[in-house]
PDB file of C-alpha atoms in Angstrom:
ATOM      1  CA  MET F  29      51.763  42.567 -53.240  1.00  0.00           C
ATOM      2  CA  ILE F  30      50.960  46.083 -52.174  1.00  0.00           C
ATOM      3  CA  LEU F  31      51.544  47.309 -55.719  1.00  0.00           C
ATOM      4  CA  PHE F  32      49.072  44.757 -57.081  1.00  0.00           C
ATOM      5  CA  GLN F  33      46.405  45.783 -54.542  1.00  0.00           C
ATOM      6  CA  GLY F  34      46.917  49.464 -55.424  1.00  0.00           C
ATOM      7  CA  ALA F  35      46.494  48.661 -59.090  1.00  0.00           C
ATOM      8  CA  ASP F  36      43.317  46.692 -58.437  1.00  0.00           C
ATOM      9  CA  ASN F  37      41.889  49.582 -56.457  1.00  0.00           C
ATOM     10  CA  MET F  38      42.689  51.996 -59.264  1.00  0.00           C
ATOM     11  CA  ILE F  39      41.016  49.748 -61.816  1.00  0.00           C
ATOM     12  CA  LEU F  40      37.917  49.363 -59.596  1.00  0.00           C
ATOM     13  CA  SER F  41      37.781  53.112 -59.060  1.00  0.00           C
ATOM     14  CA  SER F  42      38.060  53.685 -62.795  1.00  0.00           C
ATOM     15  CA  HIS F  43      35.209  51.272 -63.558  1.00  0.00           C
ATOM     16  CA  LEU F  44      33.043  52.848 -60.861  1.00  0.00           C
ATOM     17  CA  THR F  45      33.722  56.330 -62.235  1.00  0.00           C
ATOM     18  CA  ARG F  46      32.802  55.267 -65.764  1.00  0.00           C
ATOM     19  CA  PHE F  47      29.658  53.535 -64.431  1.00  0.00           C
ATOM     20  CA  ILE F  48      28.531  56.685 -62.606  1.00  0.00           C
ATOM     21  CA  GLN F  49      29.342  58.894 -65.584  1.00  0.00           C
ATOM     22  CA  HIS F  50      27.333  56.543 -67.788  1.00  0.00           C
ATOM     23  CA  PHE F  51      24.105  57.933 -66.270  1.00  0.00           C
ATOM     24  CA  ASN F  52      22.680  61.240 -67.374  1.00  0.00           C
ATOM     25  CA  TRP F  53      22.032  62.586 -63.906  1.00  0.00           C
ATOM     26  CA  GLN F  54      20.548  65.804 -65.216  1.00  0.00           C
ATOM     27  CA  GLN F  55      17.978  63.871 -67.237  1.00  0.00           C
ATOM     28  CA  ILE F  56      17.230  61.632 -64.241  1.00  0.00           C
ATOM     29  CA  GLY F  57      16.737  64.677 -62.001  1.00  0.00           C
ATOM     30  CA  GLU F  58      14.465  66.304 -64.547  1.00  0.00           C
ATOM     31  CA  ASN F  59      12.403  63.107 -64.885  1.00  0.00           C
ATOM     32  CA  MET F  60      12.051  62.789 -61.111  1.00  0.00           C
ATOM     33  CA  ALA F  61      11.062  66.439 -60.771  1.00  0.00           C
ATOM     34  CA  THR F  62       8.508  66.051 -63.595  1.00  0.00           C
ATOM     35  CA  THR F  63       7.067  62.902 -62.019  1.00  0.00           C
ATOM     36  CA  LEU F  64       6.792  64.493 -58.578  1.00  0.00           C
ATOM     37  CA  PHE F  65       5.202  67.604 -60.106  1.00  0.00           C
ATOM     38  CA  GLN F  66       2.666  65.499 -62.029  1.00  0.00           C
ATOM     39  CA  LEU F  67       1.871  63.469 -58.918  1.00  0.00           C
ATOM     40  CA  LEU F  68       1.416  66.688 -56.946  1.00  0.00           C
ATOM     41  CA  LEU F  69      -0.960  68.046 -59.590  1.00  0.00           C
ATOM     42  CA  VAL F  70      -2.949  64.797 -59.632  1.00  0.00           C
ATOM     43  CA  THR F  71      -3.093  64.751 -55.824  1.00  0.00           C
ATOM     44  CA  ILE F  72      -4.358  68.327 -55.695  1.00  0.00           C
ATOM     45  CA  GLY F  73      -6.853  67.559 -58.458  1.00  0.00           C
ATOM     46  CA  LEU F  74      -8.185  64.472 -56.695  1.00  0.00           C
ATOM     47  CA  LEU F  75      -8.415  66.367 -53.401  1.00  0.00           C
ATOM     48  CA  LEU F  76     -10.513  68.992 -55.183  1.00  0.00           C
ATOM     49  CA  VAL F  77     -12.647  66.247 -56.748  1.00  0.00           C
ATOM     50  CA  ASP F  78     -13.049  64.652 -53.315  1.00  0.00           C
ATOM     51  CA  TRP F  79     -14.054  67.960 -51.702  1.00  0.00           C
ATOM     52  CA  ILE F  80     -16.446  68.982 -54.495  1.00  0.00           C
ATOM     53  CA  GLY F  81     -17.899  65.475 -54.808  1.00  0.00           C
ATOM     54  CA  LYS F  82     -18.644  65.175 -51.100  1.00  0.00           C
ATOM     55  CA  LYS F  83     -20.168  68.635 -51.107  1.00  0.00           C
ATOM     56  CA  ILE F  84     -22.443  67.721 -54.025  1.00  0.00           C
ATOM     57  CA  ILE F  85     -23.432  64.409 -52.412  1.00  0.00           C
ATOM     58  CA  ARG F  86     -24.288  66.139 -49.109  1.00  0.00           C
ATOM     59  CA  HIS F  87     -26.281  68.810 -50.940  1.00  0.00           C
ATOM     60  CA  LEU F  88     -28.262  66.262 -52.977  1.00  0.00           C
ATOM     61  CA  PHE F  89     -29.126  64.109 -49.974  1.00  0.00           C
ATOM     62  CA  LYS F  90     -30.003  67.139 -47.854  1.00  0.00           C
ATOM     63  CA  ARG F  91     -32.326  68.353 -50.600  1.00  0.00           C
ATOM     64  CA  TYR F  92     -33.738  64.847 -51.008  1.00  0.00           C
ATOM     65  CA  LYS F  93     -34.526  64.621 -47.282  1.00  0.00           C
ATOM     66  CA  LYS F  94     -36.423  67.926 -47.416  1.00  0.00           C
ATOM     67  CA  ASN F  95     -38.691  66.606 -50.161  1.00  0.00           C
ATOM     68  CA  LYS F  96     -41.985  65.927 -48.416  1.00  0.00           C
ATOM     69  CA  PHE F  97     -42.996  63.458 -51.129  1.00  0.00           C
ATOM     70  CA  VAL F  98     -40.105  61.114 -50.372  1.00  0.00           C
ATOM     71  CA  ALA F  99     -41.358  57.804 -48.980  1.00  0.00           C
ATOM     72  CA  GLU F 100     -38.096  56.627 -47.357  1.00  0.00           C
ATOM     73  CA  SER F 101     -37.467  57.366 -43.704  1.00  0.00           C
ATOM     74  CA  ALA F 102     -34.788  59.830 -42.651  1.00  0.00           C
ATOM     75  CA  ASN F 103     -32.737  56.993 -41.141  1.00  0.00           C
ATOM     76  CA  ARG F 104     -32.866  55.064 -44.406  1.00  0.00           C
ATOM     77  CA  ILE F 105     -31.689  58.109 -46.349  1.00  0.00           C
ATOM     78  CA  ASP F 106     -28.843  58.668 -43.866  1.00  0.00           C
ATOM     79  CA  THR F 107     -27.779  55.042 -44.310  1.00  0.00           C
ATOM     80  CA  ILE F 108     -27.657  55.313 -48.102  1.00  0.00           C
ATOM     81  CA  PHE F 109     -25.835  58.647 -47.752  1.00  0.00           C
ATOM     82  CA  THR F 110     -23.010  57.138 -45.687  1.00  0.00           C
ATOM     83  CA  LEU F 111     -22.723  54.230 -48.137  1.00  0.00           C
ATOM     84  CA  VAL F 112     -22.508  56.520 -51.192  1.00  0.00           C
ATOM     85  CA  LEU F 113     -19.952  58.681 -49.380  1.00  0.00           C
ATOM     86  CA  ASN F 114     -17.804  55.626 -48.599  1.00  0.00           C
ATOM     87  CA  ILE F 115     -17.955  54.343 -52.188  1.00  0.00           C
ATOM     88  CA  PHE F 116     -16.968  57.766 -53.508  1.00  0.00           C
ATOM     89  CA  GLN F 117     -14.066  57.965 -51.023  1.00  0.00           C
ATOM     90  CA  TYR F 118     -12.743  54.526 -52.023  1.00  0.00           C
ATOM     91  CA  THR F 119     -13.031  55.435 -55.714  1.00  0.00           C
ATOM     92  CA  VAL F 120     -10.926  58.576 -55.267  1.00  0.00           C
ATOM     93  CA  ILE F 121      -8.289  56.613 -53.321  1.00  0.00           C
ATOM     94  CA  PHE F 122      -8.193  53.941 -56.046  1.00  0.00           C
ATOM     95  CA  PHE F 123      -7.525  56.509 -58.783  1.00  0.00           C
ATOM     96  CA  TRP F 124      -4.769  58.119 -56.681  1.00  0.00           C
ATOM     97  CA  ILE F 125      -3.012  54.777 -56.180  1.00  0.00           C
ATOM     98  CA  TYR F 126      -3.412  54.007 -59.898  1.00  0.00           C
ATOM     99  CA  ALA F 127      -1.865  57.370 -60.802  1.00  0.00           C
ATOM    100  CA  LEU F 128       0.999  56.845 -58.321  1.00  0.00           C
ATOM    101  CA  LEU F 129       1.889  53.457 -59.799  1.00  0.00           C
ATOM    102  CA  SER F 130       1.618  54.793 -63.350  1.00  0.00           C
ATOM    103  CA  PHE F 131       3.975  57.698 -62.637  1.00  0.00           C
ATOM    104  CA  MET F 132       6.441  55.259 -61.112  1.00  0.00           C
ATOM    105  CA  GLY F 133       6.466  53.377 -64.402  1.00  0.00           C
ATOM    106  CA  VAL F 134       4.549  50.362 -63.161  1.00  0.00           C
ATOM    107  CA  PRO F 135       2.400  48.920 -66.011  1.00  0.00           C
ATOM    108  CA  VAL F 136      -0.731  48.599 -63.903  1.00  0.00           C
ATOM    109  CA  GLY F 137      -2.968  47.300 -66.698  1.00  0.00           C
ATOM    110  CA  THR F 138      -0.482  44.646 -67.793  1.00  0.00           C
ATOM    111  CA  LEU F 139       0.242  43.738 -64.183  1.00  0.00           C
ATOM    112  CA  ILE F 140      -3.426  43.168 -63.442  1.00  0.00           C
ATOM    113  CA  ALA F 141      -4.029  41.253 -66.691  1.00  0.00           C
ATOM    114  CA  GLY F 142      -1.025  38.956 -66.371  1.00  0.00           C
ATOM    115  CA  ALA F 143      -0.675  38.586 -62.637  1.00  0.00           C
ATOM    116  CA  GLY F 144      -1.588  34.885 -62.756  1.00  0.00           C
ATOM    117  CA  ILE F 145      -0.767  33.221 -59.449  1.00  0.00           C
ATOM    118  CA  PHE F 146      -0.367  36.622 -57.792  1.00  0.00           C
ATOM    119  CA  SER F 147      -3.931  37.503 -58.756  1.00  0.00           C
ATOM    120  CA  LEU F 148      -5.153  34.193 -57.365  1.00  0.00           C
ATOM    121  CA  ALA F 149      -3.317  34.778 -54.077  1.00  0.00           C
ATOM    122  CA  LEU F 150      -4.632  38.330 -53.938  1.00  0.00           C
ATOM    123  CA  GLY F 151      -8.152  37.068 -54.611  1.00  0.00           C
ATOM    124  CA  LEU F 152      -7.909  34.533 -51.805  1.00  0.00           C
ATOM    125  CA  GLY F 153      -6.587  37.198 -49.457  1.00  0.00           C
ATOM    126  CA  ALA F 154      -9.417  39.542 -50.418  1.00  0.00           C
ATOM    127  CA  GLN F 155     -12.152  37.023 -49.668  1.00  0.00           C
ATOM    128  CA  GLY F 156     -12.895  38.719 -46.364  1.00  0.00           C
ATOM    129  CA  PHE F 157     -13.131  42.110 -48.048  1.00  0.00           C
ATOM    130  CA  VAL F 158     -15.473  40.782 -50.741  1.00  0.00           C
ATOM    131  CA  SER F 159     -17.552  39.046 -48.067  1.00  0.00           C
ATOM    132  CA  ASP F 160     -17.854  42.359 -46.198  1.00  0.00           C
ATOM    133  CA  ILE F 161     -19.129  44.104 -49.334  1.00  0.00           C
ATOM    134  CA  VAL F 162     -21.618  41.367 -50.269  1.00  0.00           C
ATOM    135  CA  THR F 163     -22.972  41.121 -46.715  1.00  0.00           C
ATOM    136  CA  GLY F 164     -23.230  44.902 -46.482  1.00  0.00           C
ATOM    137  CA  ALA F 165     -25.153  45.003 -49.767  1.00  0.00           C
ATOM    138  CA  PHE F 166     -27.688  42.454 -48.491  1.00  0.00           C
ATOM    139  CA  ILE F 167     -28.033  44.324 -45.188  1.00  0.00           C
ATOM    140  CA  LEU F 168     -28.959  47.461 -47.133  1.00  0.00           C
ATOM    141  CA  MET F 169     -31.216  45.732 -49.671  1.00  0.00           C
ATOM    142  CA  GLU F 170     -33.135  43.912 -46.954  1.00  0.00           C
ATOM    143  CA  ASP F 171     -33.303  47.123 -44.883  1.00  0.00           C
ATOM    144  CA  GLN F 172     -32.080  45.287 -41.792  1.00  0.00           C
ATOM    145  CA  ILE F 173     -30.598  48.358 -40.106  1.00  0.00           C
ATOM    146  CA  ASN F 174     -30.460  52.088 -40.699  1.00  0.00           C
ATOM    147  CA  VAL F 175     -28.449  54.915 -39.215  1.00  0.00           C
ATOM    148  CA  GLY F 176     -30.037  55.857 -35.891  1.00  0.00           C
ATOM    149  CA  ASP F 177     -31.511  52.421 -35.172  1.00  0.00           C
ATOM    150  CA  SER F 178     -31.052  50.901 -31.742  1.00  0.00           C
ATOM    151  CA  VAL F 179     -29.578  47.447 -32.354  1.00  0.00           C
ATOM    152  CA  LYS F 180     -27.792  44.501 -30.824  1.00  0.00           C
ATOM    153  CA  ILE F 181     -25.209  42.806 -33.057  1.00  0.00           C
ATOM    154  CA  GLY F 182     -23.522  39.895 -31.345  1.00  0.00           C
ATOM    155  CA  GLU F 183     -22.206  41.207 -28.045  1.00  0.00           C
ATOM    156  CA  VAL F 184     -22.382  44.848 -29.175  1.00  0.00           C
ATOM    157  CA  GLU F 185     -25.460  46.899 -28.313  1.00  0.00           C
ATOM    158  CA  GLY F 186     -26.064  50.541 -29.145  1.00  0.00           C
ATOM    159  CA  THR F 187     -27.079  52.992 -31.866  1.00  0.00           C
ATOM    160  CA  VAL F 188     -26.020  52.630 -35.510  1.00  0.00           C
ATOM    161  CA  SER F 189     -23.925  55.639 -36.549  1.00  0.00           C
ATOM    162  CA  ALA F 190     -22.840  54.500 -40.030  1.00  0.00           C
ATOM    163  CA  VAL F 191     -23.314  51.610 -42.450  1.00  0.00           C
ATOM    164  CA  GLY F 192     -20.394  51.290 -44.869  1.00  0.00           C
ATOM    165  CA  ILE F 193     -19.475  48.896 -47.651  1.00  0.00           C
ATOM    166  CA  ARG F 194     -17.021  47.104 -45.352  1.00  0.00           C
ATOM    167  CA  THR F 195     -17.945  47.906 -41.746  1.00  0.00           C
ATOM    168  CA  THR F 196     -20.920  48.957 -39.660  1.00  0.00           C
ATOM    169  CA  GLN F 197     -20.348  51.440 -36.850  1.00  0.00           C
ATOM    170  CA  VAL F 198     -22.328  51.181 -33.608  1.00  0.00           C
ATOM    171  CA  ILE F 199     -22.067  53.587 -30.669  1.00  0.00           C
ATOM    172  CA  SER F 200     -22.555  51.883 -27.279  1.00  0.00           C
ATOM    173  CA  ALA F 201     -24.393  53.500 -24.373  1.00  0.00           C
ATOM    174  CA  ASP F 202     -21.068  54.535 -22.790  1.00  0.00           C
ATOM    175  CA  GLY F 203     -19.964  56.303 -25.983  1.00  0.00           C
ATOM    176  CA  THR F 204     -17.691  53.558 -27.320  1.00  0.00           C
ATOM    177  CA  LEU F 205     -17.556  53.509 -31.132  1.00  0.00           C
ATOM    178  CA  ASN F 206     -17.557  49.894 -32.359  1.00  0.00           C
ATOM    179  CA  PHE F 207     -16.415  48.984 -35.894  1.00  0.00           C
ATOM    180  CA  ILE F 208     -18.030  45.685 -36.911  1.00  0.00           C
ATOM    181  CA  PRO F 209     -16.913  43.972 -40.166  1.00  0.00           C
ATOM    182  CA  ASN F 210     -20.053  43.224 -42.156  1.00  0.00           C
ATOM    183  CA  ARG F 211     -19.047  39.570 -42.607  1.00  0.00           C
ATOM    184  CA  ASN F 212     -19.249  39.120 -38.823  1.00  0.00           C
ATOM    185  CA  ILE F 213     -22.871  40.276 -38.716  1.00  0.00           C
ATOM    186  CA  THR F 214     -24.926  37.088 -38.495  1.00  0.00           C
ATOM    187  CA  ILE F 215     -27.836  38.028 -36.224  1.00  0.00           C
ATOM    188  CA  VAL F 216     -29.171  41.580 -35.975  1.00  0.00           C
ATOM    189  CA  SER F 217     -31.615  42.480 -33.211  1.00  0.00           C
ATOM    190  CA  ASN F 218     -33.213  45.750 -34.330  1.00  0.00           C
ATOM    191  CA  LYS F 219     -35.032  47.464 -31.477  1.00  0.00           C
ATOM    192  CA  SER F 220     -36.279  50.411 -33.530  1.00  0.00           C
ATOM    193  CA  ARG F 221     -38.776  48.789 -35.874  1.00  0.00           C
ATOM    194  CA  HIS F 222     -41.695  47.602 -33.765  1.00  0.00           C
ATOM    195  CA  GLU F 223     -43.461  48.433 -30.530  1.00  0.00           C
ATOM    196  CA  MET F 224     -41.467  47.541 -27.443  1.00  0.00           C
ATOM    197  CA  ARG F 225     -42.871  45.943 -24.316  1.00  0.00           C
ATOM    198  CA  ALA F 226     -42.605  47.703 -20.978  1.00  0.00           C
ATOM    199  CA  MET F 227     -43.353  45.497 -17.983  1.00  0.00           C
ATOM    200  CA  VAL F 228     -43.901  46.947 -14.514  1.00  0.00           C
ATOM    201  CA  GLN F 229     -43.869  44.747 -11.409  1.00  0.00           C
ATOM    202  CA  ILE F 230     -45.432  46.145  -8.239  1.00  0.00           C
ATOM    203  CA  PRO F 231     -44.360  44.281  -5.074  1.00  0.00           C
ATOM    204  CA  ILE F 232     -47.061  43.389  -2.571  1.00  0.00           C
ATOM    205  CA  PHE F 233     -47.394  41.466   0.682  1.00  0.00           C
ATOM    206  CA  PRO F 234     -49.300  38.172   0.620  1.00  0.00           C
ATOM    207  CA  ASP F 235     -51.966  39.797   2.829  1.00  0.00           C
ATOM    208  CA  SER F 236     -52.127  43.098   0.919  1.00  0.00           C
ATOM    209  CA  PRO F 237     -55.598  44.310  -0.201  1.00  0.00           C
ATOM    210  CA  ILE F 238     -55.177  43.039  -3.764  1.00  0.00           C
ATOM    211  CA  ASP F 239     -58.629  44.109  -4.962  1.00  0.00           C
ATOM    212  CA  GLN F 240     -58.053  47.665  -3.775  1.00  0.00           C
ATOM    213  CA  ILE F 241     -54.588  47.776  -5.362  1.00  0.00           C
ATOM    214  CA  ASN F 242     -56.002  46.467  -8.655  1.00  0.00           C
ATOM    215  CA  GLN F 243     -58.620  49.218  -8.564  1.00  0.00           C
ATOM    216  CA  ILE F 244     -55.911  51.840  -8.033  1.00  0.00           C
ATOM    217  CA  ILE F 245     -53.922  50.384 -10.942  1.00  0.00           C
ATOM    218  CA  GLU F 246     -56.975  50.554 -13.209  1.00  0.00           C
ATOM    219  CA  THR F 247     -57.496  54.199 -12.279  1.00  0.00           C
ATOM    220  CA  VAL F 248     -53.874  55.032 -13.046  1.00  0.00           C
ATOM    221  CA  ASN F 249     -54.073  53.109 -16.338  1.00  0.00           C
ATOM    222  CA  LYS F 250     -56.955  55.331 -17.477  1.00  0.00           C
ATOM    223  CA  THR F 251     -55.169  58.582 -16.716  1.00  0.00           C
ATOM    224  CA  VAL F 252     -51.446  58.045 -17.191  1.00  0.00           C
ATOM    225  CA  PRO F 253     -51.309  57.048 -20.916  1.00  0.00           C
ATOM    226  CA  SER F 254     -52.681  60.438 -21.964  1.00  0.00           C
ATOM    227  CA  GLN F 255     -49.665  62.049 -20.247  1.00  0.00           C
ATOM    228  CA  PHE F 256     -47.199  59.873 -22.175  1.00  0.00           C
ATOM    229  CA  PRO F 257     -47.787  59.976 -25.961  1.00  0.00           C
ATOM    230  CA  THR F 258     -45.068  57.349 -26.484  1.00  0.00           C
ATOM    231  CA  ILE F 259     -47.400  54.677 -25.056  1.00  0.00           C
ATOM    232  CA  THR F 260     -49.009  52.857 -27.991  1.00  0.00           C
ATOM    233  CA  GLN F 261     -51.256  50.449 -26.053  1.00  0.00           C
ATOM    234  CA  VAL F 262     -53.204  50.985 -22.848  1.00  0.00           C
ATOM    235  CA  PRO F 263     -51.454  49.265 -19.898  1.00  0.00           C
ATOM    236  CA  ALA F 264     -52.987  45.894 -19.048  1.00  0.00           C
ATOM    237  CA  ASN F 265     -53.039  44.387 -15.554  1.00  0.00           C
ATOM    238  CA  ILE F 266     -51.890  40.774 -15.905  1.00  0.00           C
ATOM    239  CA  GLY F 267     -52.542  39.971 -12.246  1.00  0.00           C
ATOM    240  CA  THR F 268     -50.652  38.582  -9.266  1.00  0.00           C
ATOM    241  CA  VAL F 269     -47.504  36.590 -10.082  1.00  0.00           C
ATOM    242  CA  PRO F 270     -45.052  34.873  -7.686  1.00  0.00           C
ATOM    243  CA  LEU F 271     -41.355  35.371  -8.445  1.00  0.00           C
ATOM    244  CA  SER F 272     -38.616  32.771  -8.072  1.00  0.00           C
ATOM    245  CA  ASN F 273     -37.291  34.510  -4.941  1.00  0.00           C
ATOM    246  CA  GLY F 274     -40.647  34.022  -3.189  1.00  0.00           C
ATOM    247  CA  GLN F 275     -41.807  37.618  -3.625  1.00  0.00           C
ATOM    248  CA  VAL F 276     -45.301  38.338  -4.919  1.00  0.00           C
ATOM    249  CA  VAL F 277     -45.872  41.085  -7.505  1.00  0.00           C
ATOM    250  CA  ILE F 278     -48.657  42.498  -9.635  1.00  0.00           C
ATOM    251  CA  GLN F 279     -47.569  42.708 -13.248  1.00  0.00           C
ATOM    252  CA  VAL F 280     -48.679  45.437 -15.649  1.00  0.00           C
ATOM    253  CA  VAL F 281     -47.697  45.342 -19.324  1.00  0.00           C
ATOM    254  CA  THR F 282     -47.857  48.061 -21.949  1.00  0.00           C
ATOM    255  CA  PHE F 283     -46.257  48.756 -25.326  1.00  0.00           C
ATOM    256  CA  THR F 284     -44.374  51.860 -26.392  1.00  0.00           C
ATOM    257  CA  GLN F 285     -42.658  53.423 -29.344  1.00  0.00           C
ATOM    258  CA  PRO F 286     -39.175  51.966 -30.051  1.00  0.00           C
ATOM    259  CA  GLY F 287     -36.622  53.022 -27.476  1.00  0.00           C
ATOM    260  CA  GLU F 288     -39.159  54.499 -25.051  1.00  0.00           C
ATOM    261  CA  GLN F 289     -39.927  51.350 -23.058  1.00  0.00           C
ATOM    262  CA  PHE F 290     -37.568  52.031 -20.171  1.00  0.00           C
ATOM    263  CA  ALA F 291     -38.671  55.642 -19.650  1.00  0.00           C
ATOM    264  CA  VAL F 292     -42.335  54.620 -19.706  1.00  0.00           C
ATOM    265  CA  GLN F 293     -41.614  51.720 -17.385  1.00  0.00           C
ATOM    266  CA  HIS F 294     -40.049  54.005 -14.763  1.00  0.00           C
ATOM    267  CA  LYS F 295     -42.801  56.624 -15.045  1.00  0.00           C
ATOM    268  CA  LEU F 296     -45.597  54.060 -14.725  1.00  0.00           C
ATOM    269  CA  LEU F 297     -43.976  52.436 -11.700  1.00  0.00           C
ATOM    270  CA  SER F 298     -43.615  55.841 -10.024  1.00  0.00           C
ATOM    271  CA  ALA F 299     -47.280  56.622 -10.743  1.00  0.00           C
ATOM    272  CA  TYR F 300     -48.457  53.285  -9.324  1.00  0.00           C
ATOM    273  CA  LEU F 301     -46.352  53.551  -6.180  1.00  0.00           C
ATOM    274  CA  LYS F 302     -47.462  57.119  -5.546  1.00  0.00           C
ATOM    275  CA  ALA F 303     -51.161  56.263  -5.943  1.00  0.00           C
ATOM    276  CA  ILE F 304     -50.875  53.213  -3.688  1.00  0.00           C
ATOM    277  CA  ASN F 305     -48.936  55.196  -1.089  1.00  0.00           C
ATOM    278  CA  ASP F 306     -51.597  57.953  -1.181  1.00  0.00           C
ATOM    279  CA  ALA F 307     -54.173  55.249  -0.346  1.00  0.00           C
ATOM    280  CA  ASN F 308     -52.106  54.401   2.775  1.00  0.00           C
ATOM    281  CA  ILE F 309     -51.390  50.886   1.556  1.00  0.00           C
ATOM    282  CA  GLU F 310     -48.062  49.542   2.714  1.00  0.00           C
ATOM    283  CA  LEU F 311     -45.805  47.785   0.212  1.00  0.00           C
ATOM    284  CA  PRO F 312     -42.495  45.916   0.587  1.00  0.00           C
ATOM    285  CA  THR F 313     -39.473  48.207   0.617  1.00  0.00           C
ATOM    286  CA  THR F 314     -37.665  46.141  -2.073  1.00  0.00           C
ATOM    287  CA  TYR F 315     -39.044  45.294  -5.430  1.00  0.00           C
ATOM    288  CA  HIS F 316     -38.019  43.645  -8.653  1.00  0.00           C
ATOM    289  CA  ASN F 317     -38.341  45.601 -11.896  1.00  0.00           C
ATOM    290  CA  ASP F 318     -38.118  43.482 -15.043  1.00  0.00           C
ATOM    291  CA  LYS F 319     -36.475  45.343 -17.937  1.00  0.00           C
ATOM    292  CA  LYS F 320     -37.288  43.014 -20.762  1.00  0.00           C
TER     293      LYS F 320
END
């Protein structure tokens, strides 16, 4: 029995030796070295293309922005710049993957042409990606947002830092960088396109000298706007309004350049309170300041 097992092992070892010797290991090593060398050359070449291409794109857009005859805004140009940069980056990556598969002997063209069910499955899986691209294209064509705009997208609020073919990046007030897939963008609230309302509410007592306070407000309204060039409309005194908590306030409304409403609101309130205090008129120590 032991003799038979020894013979079987010898036969197996002989077959294995012949199988290993059947391969031309020198040729295989040379082919692998050639393939790795070609892939290295292609990688270096594509890295150079990527570096030179990005440099050219940056130079062209920088030169384009300096052209005083260009009608597009700087934010619009920055948005298109980030999109072109993303498309170029994805193109370079695609060619690198194509080269990698080709060097590995994978017939990429035949694989794509005859994939059949695999192509269908891949297409279904890529629906989200295609939806991102289509939505992003419409966002750009309709000029919904640009880099630098102050926006609110869903629950995310902040400043747009980049608009890509797949995602839009928004930086929140606390510095958080949010990546939003374009297909998830359904409602965009752009706060950088039109004048913004700044409402100031001045608290008063029910027996306060309202006529005198209104006169003080009118005086401030004639002098303060000239100190703040971001105010686009002269502040208007709406009058006395009761709040839901029972407090009585005098409301003043003005309009400002996009993004300047809160600063103007605080400065106007300070100016009103100072003028009323200088007139020795007492006001409640708590007040409500609407930031709509």
